[in-house]
PDB file of C-alpha atoms in Angstrom:
ATOM      1  CA  MET W 170       0.645  -0.370  -0.254  1.00 39.00           C
ATOM      2  CA  PHE W 171       1.498   3.685  -0.612  1.00 43.00           C
ATOM      3  CA  LEU W 172       0.674   7.003   1.011  1.00 47.00           C
ATOM      4  CA  TYR W 173      -0.014   9.740  -0.776  1.00 44.00           C
ATOM      5  CA  ILE W 174       1.025  13.236   1.045  1.00 43.00           C
ATOM      6  CA  LEU W 175      -0.101  16.689  -1.415  1.00 43.00           C
ATOM      7  CA  ALA W 176       1.176  19.212   0.704  1.00 43.00           C
ATOM      8  CA  GLN W 177       0.397  22.345  -1.338  1.00 40.00           C
ATOM      9  CA  SER W 178       0.361  21.585  -5.077  1.00 39.00           C
ATOM     10  CA  GLU W 179       2.880  18.464  -4.231  1.00 43.00           C
ATOM     11  CA  ILE W 180       2.626  15.529  -4.305  1.00 42.00           C
ATOM     12  CA  ARG W 181       4.979  12.983  -2.935  1.00 46.00           C
ATOM     13  CA  LEU W 182       5.064   9.241  -2.577  1.00 46.00           C
ATOM     14  CA  LEU W 183       6.455   6.923   0.227  1.00 46.00           C
ATOM     15  CA  GLU W 184       8.225   4.240  -0.137  1.00 49.00           C
ATOM     16  CA  PRO W 185       6.816   1.479   2.056  1.00 51.00           C
ATOM     17  CA  ASN W 186       8.568   0.843   5.277  1.00 74.00           C
ATOM     18  CA  SER W 187       8.093   1.622   8.832  1.00 85.00           C
ATOM     19  CA  TYR W 188       7.021   5.671  10.467  1.00 91.00           C
ATOM     20  CA  VAL W 189       4.940   8.247  11.947  1.00 93.00           C
ATOM     21  CA  ILE W 190       3.540  11.151  10.919  1.00 93.00           C
ATOM     22  CA  LEU W 191       2.627  13.633  13.077  1.00 93.00           C
ATOM     23  CA  ASN W 192       0.494  16.881  13.681  1.00 93.00           C
ATOM     24  CA  ALA W 193      -1.509  16.294   9.893  1.00 93.00           C
ATOM     25  CA  ASN W 194      -4.885  17.706   8.968  1.00 93.00           C
ATOM     26  CA  ILE W 195      -6.344  14.239   7.696  1.00 92.00           C
ATOM     27  CA  PHE W 196      -9.050  13.733   5.267  1.00 88.00           C
ATOM     28  CA  LEU W 197     -11.063  11.360   7.190  1.00 85.00           C
ATOM     29  CA  GLY W 198     -15.166  10.268   5.296  1.00 74.00           C
ATOM     30  CA  ASP W 199     -16.291  13.989   5.996  1.00 75.00           C
ATOM     31  CA  SER W 200     -14.172  15.425   8.086  1.00 86.00           C
ATOM     32  CA  ILE W 201     -10.663  16.293   8.391  1.00 90.00           C
ATOM     33  CA  LEU W 202      -8.929  15.482  11.247  1.00 92.00           C
ATOM     34  CA  GLU W 203      -6.744  18.350  12.131  1.00 93.00           C
ATOM     35  CA  ARG W 204      -3.342  17.324  13.871  1.00 92.00           C
ATOM     36  CA  GLY W 205      -3.964  14.269  13.669  1.00 93.00           C
ATOM     37  CA  THR W 206      -1.343  11.186  13.891  1.00 94.00           C
ATOM     38  CA  ILE W 207      -0.678   8.416  11.521  1.00 93.00           C
ATOM     39  CA  ILE W 208       1.248   5.244  11.955  1.00 92.00           C
ATOM     40  CA  VAL W 209       2.587   3.030   9.009  1.00 89.00           C
ATOM     41  CA  ARG W 210       4.266  -0.438  10.083  1.00 87.00           C
ATOM     42  CA  ASP W 211       5.403  -2.355   7.235  1.00 82.00           C
ATOM     43  CA  GLY W 212       3.644  -0.317   4.909  1.00 75.00           C
ATOM     44  CA  ARG W 213       0.601  -0.681   6.203  1.00 82.00           C
ATOM     45  CA  ILE W 214      -1.452   1.714   7.846  1.00 87.00           C
ATOM     46  CA  VAL W 215      -2.233   0.151  11.525  1.00 90.00           C
ATOM     47  CA  SER W 216      -3.044   3.597  12.950  1.00 92.00           C
ATOM     48  CA  VAL W 217      -4.889   7.047  12.715  1.00 92.00           C
ATOM     49  CA  GLY W 218      -6.392   9.494  15.618  1.00 91.00           C
ATOM     50  CA  LYS W 219      -5.131  11.295  17.855  1.00 89.00           C
ATOM     51  CA  ASN W 220      -3.378  11.276  21.222  1.00 86.00           C
ATOM     52  CA  VAL W 221      -1.649   8.070  19.129  1.00 88.00           C
ATOM     53  CA  LYS W 222       0.962   6.113  21.295  1.00 88.00           C
ATOM     54  CA  ILE W 223       4.412   6.864  19.210  1.00 87.00           C
ATOM     55  CA  PRO W 224       6.444   3.944  19.010  1.00 85.00           C
ATOM     56  CA  LYS W 225       9.947   4.449  19.007  1.00 81.00           C
ATOM     57  CA  ASP W 226      11.885   2.231  16.718  1.00 78.00           C
ATOM     58  CA  VAL W 227      10.250   4.571  13.230  1.00 83.00           C
ATOM     59  CA  LEU W 228      10.953   7.681  11.576  1.00 88.00           C
ATOM     60  CA  VAL W 229       9.190  10.806  12.420  1.00 89.00           C
ATOM     61  CA  LEU W 230       7.991  12.744  10.111  1.00 92.00           C
ATOM     62  CA  ASP W 231       6.689  16.715  11.546  1.00 93.00           C
ATOM     63  CA  TYR W 232       3.781  17.138   8.931  1.00 93.00           C
ATOM     64  CA  SER W 233       2.179  20.585  10.389  1.00 93.00           C
ATOM     65  CA  GLY W 234       0.675  22.688   8.118  1.00 90.00           C
ATOM     66  CA  LYS W 235       0.268  19.849   5.847  1.00 90.00           C
ATOM     67  CA  PHE W 236      -2.561  17.398   4.014  1.00 88.00           C
ATOM     68  CA  VAL W 237      -3.432  13.482   3.808  1.00 88.00           C
ATOM     69  CA  TYR W 238      -5.389  12.663   0.925  1.00 82.00           C
ATOM     70  CA  PRO W 239      -6.488   9.119   0.654  1.00 84.00           C
ATOM     71  CA  GLY W 240      -5.038   7.497  -2.848  1.00 85.00           C
ATOM     72  CA  PHE W 241      -7.874   6.796  -5.212  1.00 89.00           C
ATOM     73  CA  ILE W 242      -8.143   3.760  -6.992  1.00 90.00           C
ATOM     74  CA  GLU W 243      -8.117   3.991 -11.153  1.00 93.00           C
ATOM     75  CA  ILE W 244     -10.204   1.180 -11.074  1.00 93.00           C
ATOM     76  CA  LEU W 245      -9.982   0.124 -15.085  1.00 93.00           C
ATOM     77  CA  ARG W 246      -7.339   2.689 -16.951  1.00 90.00           C
ATOM     78  CA  GLU W 247      -6.601   1.762 -21.511  1.00 87.00           C
ATOM     79  CA  THR W 248      -2.962   1.395 -21.602  1.00 82.00           C
ATOM     80  CA  SER W 249      -0.122   0.690 -23.676  1.00 70.00           C
ATOM     81  CA  LYS W 250       2.725  -1.896 -21.884  1.00 63.00           C
ATOM     82  CA  ASP W 251       5.070   0.669 -20.118  1.00 69.00           C
ATOM     83  CA  ASN W 252       3.616   3.589 -20.584  1.00 77.00           C
ATOM     84  CA  LEU W 253       5.491   5.476 -17.616  1.00 79.00           C
ATOM     85  CA  GLU W 254       4.336   8.352 -18.543  1.00 81.00           C
ATOM     86  CA  GLU W 255       0.524   7.283 -17.950  1.00 81.00           C
ATOM     87  CA  ILE W 256       1.764   5.713 -14.808  1.00 81.00           C
ATOM     88  CA  LYS W 257       2.732   9.277 -14.105  1.00 82.00           C
ATOM     89  CA  ASN W 258       0.187  11.093 -14.513  1.00 85.00           C
ATOM     90  CA  LEU W 259      -2.362   9.024 -12.239  1.00 87.00           C
ATOM     91  CA  ARG W 260      -0.335   9.850  -9.911  1.00 86.00           C
ATOM     92  CA  ASN W 261       0.158  13.521 -10.032  1.00 84.00           C
ATOM     93  CA  LEU W 262      -4.238  13.458 -10.103  1.00 86.00           C
ATOM     94  CA  GLY W 263      -3.384  11.363  -7.299  1.00 86.00           C
ATOM     95  CA  PHE W 264      -3.792   8.040  -7.641  1.00 89.00           C
ATOM     96  CA  THR W 265      -1.860   5.501  -5.929  1.00 87.00           C
ATOM     97  CA  ILE W 266      -2.780   2.107  -7.126  1.00 89.00           C
ATOM     98  CA  ALA W 267      -5.039   1.378 -11.182  1.00 91.00           C
ATOM     99  CA  GLN W 268      -6.030  -1.741 -13.282  1.00 92.00           C
ATOM    100  CA  ILE W 269      -4.754  -1.526 -17.075  1.00 91.00           C
ATOM    101  CA  ILE W 270      -5.146  -3.092 -19.700  1.00 91.00           C
ATOM    102  CA  ASP W 271      -3.767  -2.773 -23.566  1.00 84.00           C
ATOM    103  CA  ASN W 272      -5.797   0.188 -25.165  1.00 80.00           C
ATOM    104  CA  ASP W 273      -6.667  -2.222 -29.068  1.00 81.00           C
ATOM    105  CA  SER W 274      -8.708  -5.161 -29.942  1.00 90.00           C
ATOM    106  CA  ILE W 275     -12.151  -6.987 -28.742  1.00 95.00           C
ATOM    107  CA  LEU W 276     -10.022  -9.377 -26.282  1.00 95.00           C
ATOM    108  CA  ARG W 277      -7.498  -7.846 -24.543  1.00 93.00           C
ATOM    109  CA  GLY W 278      -6.716 -10.205 -22.357  1.00 93.00           C
ATOM    110  CA  PHE W 279      -6.354  -9.742 -18.439  1.00 94.00           C
ATOM    111  CA  THR W 280      -6.307  -6.691 -17.010  1.00 93.00           C
ATOM    112  CA  LYS W 281      -3.312  -6.152 -14.648  1.00 90.00           C
ATOM    113  CA  VAL W 282      -3.662  -4.668 -11.020  1.00 90.00           C
ATOM    114  CA  ILE W 283      -0.591  -2.419 -10.287  1.00 89.00           C
ATOM    115  CA  LYS W 284       1.332   0.194  -7.619  1.00 85.00           C
ATOM    116  CA  LEU W 285       1.873   3.671  -9.418  1.00 85.00           C
ATOM    117  CA  LYS W 286       5.520   4.250  -9.289  1.00 75.00           C
ATOM    118  CA  SER W 287       7.616   5.793 -11.674  1.00 65.00           C
ATOM    119  CA  ASP W 288      10.272   2.958 -12.621  1.00 65.00           C
ATOM    120  CA  SER W 289       8.258  -0.015 -14.554  1.00 69.00           C
ATOM    121  CA  ILE W 290       5.041  -0.979 -15.104  1.00 74.00           C
ATOM    122  CA  ARG W 291       6.127  -5.048 -14.955  1.00 73.00           C
ATOM    123  CA  SER W 292       7.838  -4.242 -11.730  1.00 74.00           C
ATOM    124  CA  ASN W 293       4.802  -2.852  -9.627  1.00 82.00           C
ATOM    125  CA  ILE W 294       2.352  -5.496 -10.794  1.00 86.00           C
ATOM    126  CA  ILE W 295      -0.021  -6.590  -7.721  1.00 86.00           C
ATOM    127  CA  LEU W 296      -2.838  -9.042  -9.508  1.00 87.00           C
ATOM    128  CA  ASP W 297      -1.290  -9.748 -12.958  1.00 86.00           C
ATOM    129  CA  SER W 298      -4.589 -11.741 -14.181  1.00 85.00           C
ATOM    130  CA  SER W 299      -7.644  -9.676 -12.489  1.00 89.00           C
ATOM    131  CA  PHE W 300     -10.549  -9.283 -15.423  1.00 95.00           C
ATOM    132  CA  PHE W 301     -10.138 -10.276 -18.609  1.00 96.00           C
ATOM    133  CA  VAL W 302     -11.341  -7.189 -21.188  1.00 96.00           C
ATOM    134  CA  ILE W 303     -13.920  -7.543 -24.047  1.00 97.00           C
ATOM    135  CA  SER W 304     -14.406  -4.727 -26.226  1.00 96.00           C
ATOM    136  CA  PHE W 305     -17.629  -3.909 -28.278  1.00 96.00           C
ATOM    137  CA  GLN W 306     -15.584  -2.826 -31.215  1.00 93.00           C
ATOM    138  CA  THR W 307     -15.536  -3.307 -35.011  1.00 92.00           C
ATOM    139  CA  TYR W 308     -12.701  -3.714 -37.933  1.00 91.00           C
ATOM    140  CA  LYS W 309     -12.974  -1.731 -41.612  1.00 90.00           C
ATOM    141  CA  ASP W 310     -10.009  -4.477 -42.832  1.00 89.00           C
ATOM    142  CA  LYS W 311     -10.913  -7.514 -41.170  1.00 90.00           C
ATOM    143  CA  TYR W 312     -13.852  -9.904 -39.960  1.00 91.00           C
ATOM    144  CA  PRO W 313     -15.901  -8.777 -37.652  1.00 94.00           C
ATOM    145  CA  VAL W 314     -17.099  -5.916 -40.135  1.00 94.00           C
ATOM    146  CA  SER W 315     -20.726  -5.213 -38.396  1.00 95.00           C
ATOM    147  CA  LEU W 316     -21.255  -5.197 -34.239  1.00 95.00           C
ATOM    148  CA  MET W 317     -23.655  -8.516 -35.108  1.00 96.00           C
ATOM    149  CA  GLY W 318     -20.007 -10.126 -36.063  1.00 96.00           C
ATOM    150  CA  THR W 319     -18.449  -9.189 -32.955  1.00 96.00           C
ATOM    151  CA  ILE W 320     -21.064 -10.311 -30.700  1.00 97.00           C
ATOM    152  CA  ALA W 321     -20.582 -13.542 -32.723  1.00 96.00           C
ATOM    153  CA  TYR W 322     -17.027 -13.472 -31.848  1.00 96.00           C
ATOM    154  CA  ILE W 323     -17.632 -12.390 -28.024  1.00 97.00           C
ATOM    155  CA  ARG W 324     -19.981 -14.728 -27.928  1.00 97.00           C
ATOM    156  CA  GLN W 325     -18.137 -18.110 -29.301  1.00 97.00           C
ATOM    157  CA  PHE W 326     -15.106 -16.966 -27.336  1.00 97.00           C
ATOM    158  CA  LEU W 327     -16.600 -17.178 -23.888  1.00 97.00           C
ATOM    159  CA  TYR W 328     -18.427 -20.614 -25.070  1.00 96.00           C
ATOM    160  CA  ASP W 329     -14.725 -21.641 -25.850  1.00 96.00           C
ATOM    161  CA  GLN W 330     -13.105 -20.465 -22.610  1.00 95.00           C
ATOM    162  CA  ASN W 331     -13.910 -21.454 -19.030  1.00 91.00           C
ATOM    163  CA  ILE W 332     -13.556 -17.615 -18.006  1.00 94.00           C
ATOM    164  CA  LYS W 333     -16.240 -15.925 -15.271  1.00 93.00           C
ATOM    165  CA  ASN W 334     -14.040 -12.265 -14.194  1.00 95.00           C
ATOM    166  CA  VAL W 335     -15.169 -10.005 -17.191  1.00 97.00           C
ATOM    167  CA  ILE W 336     -15.288  -6.818 -18.200  1.00 96.00           C
ATOM    168  CA  PHE W 337     -17.580  -5.280 -21.108  1.00 97.00           C
ATOM    169  CA  LEU W 338     -16.211  -1.972 -22.921  1.00 96.00           C
ATOM    170  CA  SER W 339     -19.509  -0.467 -24.211  1.00 94.00           C
ATOM    171  CA  ASN W 340     -17.573   1.743 -26.878  1.00 92.00           C
ATOM    172  CA  GLY W 341     -19.392   4.481 -26.277  1.00 90.00           C
ATOM    173  CA  ASN W 342     -23.195   2.738 -27.172  1.00 94.00           C
ATOM    174  CA  GLU W 343     -25.265   3.350 -24.742  1.00 95.00           C
ATOM    175  CA  LEU W 344     -27.073   0.379 -26.110  1.00 96.00           C
ATOM    176  CA  ASN W 345     -24.029  -2.213 -25.850  1.00 96.00           C
ATOM    177  CA  VAL W 346     -24.520  -1.409 -22.058  1.00 96.00           C
ATOM    178  CA  LEU W 347     -27.862  -3.974 -22.790  1.00 96.00           C
ATOM    179  CA  ARG W 348     -25.552  -5.935 -24.111  1.00 96.00           C
ATOM    180  CA  SER W 349     -22.703  -6.780 -22.481  1.00 96.00           C
ATOM    181  CA  TYR W 350     -25.686  -7.345 -19.451  1.00 95.00           C
ATOM    182  CA  LYS W 351     -27.713 -10.353 -21.654  1.00 95.00           C
ATOM    183  CA  ILE W 352     -23.872 -11.685 -22.613  1.00 97.00           C
ATOM    184  CA  ILE W 353     -22.981 -11.170 -18.358  1.00 96.00           C
ATOM    185  CA  ASN W 354     -26.749 -13.194 -17.580  1.00 95.00           C
ATOM    186  CA  GLU W 355     -26.270 -15.902 -20.948  1.00 95.00           C
ATOM    187  CA  PHE W 356     -22.862 -16.917 -19.415  1.00 96.00           C
ATOM    188  CA  LYS W 357     -23.435 -16.313 -15.469  1.00 95.00           C
ATOM    189  CA  LEU W 358     -19.881 -13.787 -15.815  1.00 96.00           C
ATOM    190  CA  ASN W 359     -19.073 -11.779 -12.476  1.00 94.00           C
ATOM    191  CA  SER W 360     -18.750  -8.772 -14.570  1.00 94.00           C
ATOM    192  CA  LEU W 361     -18.064  -5.079 -15.380  1.00 95.00           C
ATOM    193  CA  ILE W 362     -19.054  -2.819 -17.548  1.00 96.00           C
ATOM    194  CA  TYR W 363     -17.522   0.331 -18.686  1.00 96.00           C
ATOM    195  CA  GLY W 364     -20.403   2.326 -19.508  1.00 94.00           C
ATOM    196  CA  THR W 365     -20.779   5.848 -21.537  1.00 94.00           C
ATOM    197  CA  ASN W 366     -22.593   9.056 -19.723  1.00 93.00           C
ATOM    198  CA  LYS W 367     -25.420   8.200 -21.963  1.00 94.00           C
ATOM    199  CA  GLU W 368     -27.364   5.349 -19.302  1.00 95.00           C
ATOM    200  CA  PHE W 369     -30.071   8.316 -18.959  1.00 94.00           C
ATOM    201  CA  ARG W 370     -31.397   6.699 -22.651  1.00 94.00           C
ATOM    202  CA  ILE W 371     -32.085   3.617 -21.189  1.00 94.00           C
ATOM    203  CA  VAL W 372     -32.603   4.165 -17.519  1.00 93.00           C
ATOM    204  CA  ASP W 373     -35.289   1.997 -17.170  1.00 91.00           C
ATOM    205  CA  GLY W 374     -33.956  -0.974 -18.698  1.00 91.00           C
ATOM    206  CA  LEU W 375     -31.331  -1.270 -17.115  1.00 91.00           C
ATOM    207  CA  GLU W 376     -31.506  -4.090 -13.425  1.00 88.00           C
ATOM    208  CA  LYS W 377     -30.038  -2.694 -10.210  1.00 84.00           C
ATOM    209  CA  ASN W 378     -27.760  -5.475  -9.830  1.00 86.00           C
ATOM    210  CA  LEU W 379     -25.176  -4.238 -12.631  1.00 87.00           C
ATOM    211  CA  ASN W 380     -21.834  -3.202 -12.746  1.00 92.00           C
ATOM    212  CA  LEU W 381     -20.817   0.101 -14.218  1.00 95.00           C
ATOM    213  CA  ILE W 382     -17.932   2.080 -14.495  1.00 95.00           C
ATOM    214  CA  LEU W 383     -18.896   5.434 -15.584  1.00 95.00           C
ATOM    215  CA  PRO W 384     -16.188   7.953 -17.107  1.00 93.00           C
ATOM    216  CA  LEU W 385     -15.339  11.281 -15.830  1.00 93.00           C
ATOM    217  CA  GLU W 386     -15.414  12.720 -18.732  1.00 91.00           C
ATOM    218  CA  PHE W 387     -18.143  15.520 -19.362  1.00 91.00           C
ATOM    219  CA  ILE W 388     -18.806  16.832 -23.142  1.00 88.00           C
ATOM    220  CA  ASP W 389     -17.518  20.610 -22.595  1.00 87.00           C
ATOM    221  CA  SER W 390     -18.354  21.285 -26.388  1.00 86.00           C
ATOM    222  CA  LEU W 391     -20.494  21.781 -29.753  1.00 87.00           C
ATOM    223  CA  SER W 392     -19.904  21.144 -33.181  1.00 86.00           C
ATOM    224  CA  GLU W 393     -20.916  24.310 -34.853  1.00 87.00           C
ATOM    225  CA  ASN W 394     -24.114  22.714 -36.374  1.00 90.00           C
ATOM    226  CA  PRO W 395     -25.600  20.350 -33.283  1.00 90.00           C
ATOM    227  CA  THR W 396     -28.459  17.650 -33.663  1.00 92.00           C
ATOM    228  CA  LEU W 397     -30.422  16.696 -31.195  1.00 92.00           C
ATOM    229  CA  ASN W 398     -28.683  13.715 -30.190  1.00 90.00           C
ATOM    230  CA  GLU W 399     -25.642  15.701 -29.590  1.00 90.00           C
ATOM    231  CA  LEU W 400     -27.463  18.774 -28.023  1.00 93.00           C
ATOM    232  CA  LEU W 401     -29.053  15.866 -25.669  1.00 91.00           C
ATOM    233  CA  ASN W 402     -26.026  13.767 -24.973  1.00 91.00           C
ATOM    234  CA  TRP W 403     -23.964  17.241 -24.342  1.00 92.00           C
ATOM    235  CA  LYS W 404     -26.618  18.788 -21.743  1.00 90.00           C
ATOM    236  CA  PHE W 405     -27.018  14.799 -19.520  1.00 92.00           C
ATOM    237  CA  SER W 406     -23.647  13.927 -20.196  1.00 91.00           C
ATOM    238  CA  ARG W 407     -22.879  16.324 -16.642  1.00 91.00           C
ATOM    239  CA  GLU W 408     -26.610  14.385 -14.824  1.00 93.00           C
ATOM    240  CA  ASN W 409     -25.797  10.551 -16.182  1.00 94.00           C
ATOM    241  CA  ALA W 410     -24.512  10.240 -12.498  1.00 93.00           C
ATOM    242  CA  ARG W 411     -27.337  12.083 -11.291  1.00 93.00           C
ATOM    243  CA  ILE W 412     -29.881  10.337 -12.775  1.00 94.00           C
ATOM    244  CA  LEU W 413     -28.499   6.566 -12.013  1.00 94.00           C
ATOM    245  CA  SER W 414     -28.450   7.811  -8.230  1.00 92.00           C
ATOM    246  CA  GLU W 415     -32.036   9.235  -8.292  1.00 91.00           C
ATOM    247  CA  TYR W 416     -32.778   5.171  -9.515  1.00 91.00           C
ATOM    248  CA  GLY W 417     -30.378   3.596  -6.929  1.00 90.00           C
ATOM    249  CA  PHE W 418     -27.480   2.774  -8.617  1.00 92.00           C
ATOM    250  CA  ILE W 419     -23.960   2.372  -8.403  1.00 90.00           C
ATOM    251  CA  PHE W 420     -21.320   2.983  -9.728  1.00 93.00           C
ATOM    252  CA  ALA W 421     -17.474   3.961  -9.825  1.00 93.00           C
ATOM    253  CA  LEU W 422     -15.936   6.459 -11.680  1.00 94.00           C
ATOM    254  CA  SER W 423     -12.949   6.664 -14.101  1.00 93.00           C
ATOM    255  CA  THR W 424     -10.830   8.769 -15.102  1.00 91.00           C
ATOM    256  CA  LYS W 425     -10.840   7.498 -19.317  1.00 85.00           C
ATOM    257  CA  ASN W 426      -9.049  10.525 -21.318  1.00 82.00           C
ATOM    258  CA  ILE W 427      -8.338  12.775 -18.247  1.00 86.00           C
ATOM    259  CA  LYS W 428      -4.889  14.156 -18.420  1.00 80.00           C
ATOM    260  CA  SER W 429      -5.052  17.517 -15.928  1.00 85.00           C
ATOM    261  CA  GLN W 430      -4.936  17.510 -12.483  1.00 82.00           C
ATOM    262  CA  GLU W 431      -7.916  20.883 -12.822  1.00 87.00           C
ATOM    263  CA  LYS W 432      -9.773  19.092 -15.261  1.00 90.00           C
ATOM    264  CA  PHE W 433     -10.144  15.700 -13.147  1.00 90.00           C
ATOM    265  CA  LEU W 434     -11.074  17.939  -9.388  1.00 88.00           C
ATOM    266  CA  LYS W 435     -12.906  20.501 -11.882  1.00 92.00           C
ATOM    267  CA  ASN W 436     -15.448  16.980 -12.798  1.00 92.00           C
ATOM    268  CA  LEU W 437     -15.144  15.864  -9.425  1.00 91.00           C
ATOM    269  CA  ARG W 438     -16.823  17.576  -7.658  1.00 90.00           C
ATOM    270  CA  GLU W 439     -19.055  19.282  -9.484  1.00 91.00           C
ATOM    271  CA  LEU W 440     -20.932  15.478 -10.402  1.00 91.00           C
ATOM    272  CA  ALA W 441     -20.736  15.431  -6.623  1.00 89.00           C
ATOM    273  CA  LYS W 442     -22.115  18.757  -5.948  1.00 89.00           C
ATOM    274  CA  ARG W 443     -24.733  17.228  -8.400  1.00 88.00           C
ATOM    275  CA  ILE W 444     -25.908  14.214  -6.421  1.00 84.00           C
ATOM    276  CA  ASP W 445     -25.800  15.531  -3.307  1.00 81.00           C
ATOM    277  CA  GLU W 446     -27.846  18.476  -4.434  1.00 74.00           C
ATOM    278  CA  ASN W 447     -30.369  15.993  -5.139  1.00 66.00           C
ATOM    279  CA  LYS W 448     -30.513  14.063  -1.733  1.00 59.00           C
TER     280      LYS W 448
END
């Protein structure tokens, strides 16, 4: 486990060992513990609070005036192998662990769960085969060239292979969320579905036990002469999560295509505000 310390605009990664952090402002749920203490033993947080007994055999760090936040976990990031720039970007957003997969093909193989350190992806793998990722993409110059062919290809693969943990990528088409769920039920899979922020269109057809991942990216601009569909997608890209929350759905968020810390925090705060206002 890693602990990110955010001091002003700096993010620093402490190597797993044993140490004590004193006098920090610690974010705990919806509250801040002022001048709190964190004890880390062999890379694990063993105690957080005030008036905590401090061990004598550990390094003591005074973090007066600094803030400690929980590290984010990226549930799925499409990236090429050993893309250290991508790892650096996620770490700068405040993420400590990520599940990654290659960013091409229909059958993308198993994800890797990694610690977000800057040296190498291969040397920081926590889980080597977590979920098998399946995409609803088609090809222009080889089979399958149609969505029907892609679905047949996926179903044949699942008939041939004994795979139960699957993540489906909907490729921006909300109807693929429904198609994913039908395949999940048919093959009795333990699955996640990467959504579109357009689920507001099909919310009445969704099942409550759907395990959805929603992109935190919103539509920020429109074409010069937008169609009605474009206008609806633009308007509701920021409302989709709120609508699903009102209907009782539970979902995770992902940072796909978000590169800057400013945009990540802006979108996250805006989404949280919209959901809170409707509780």
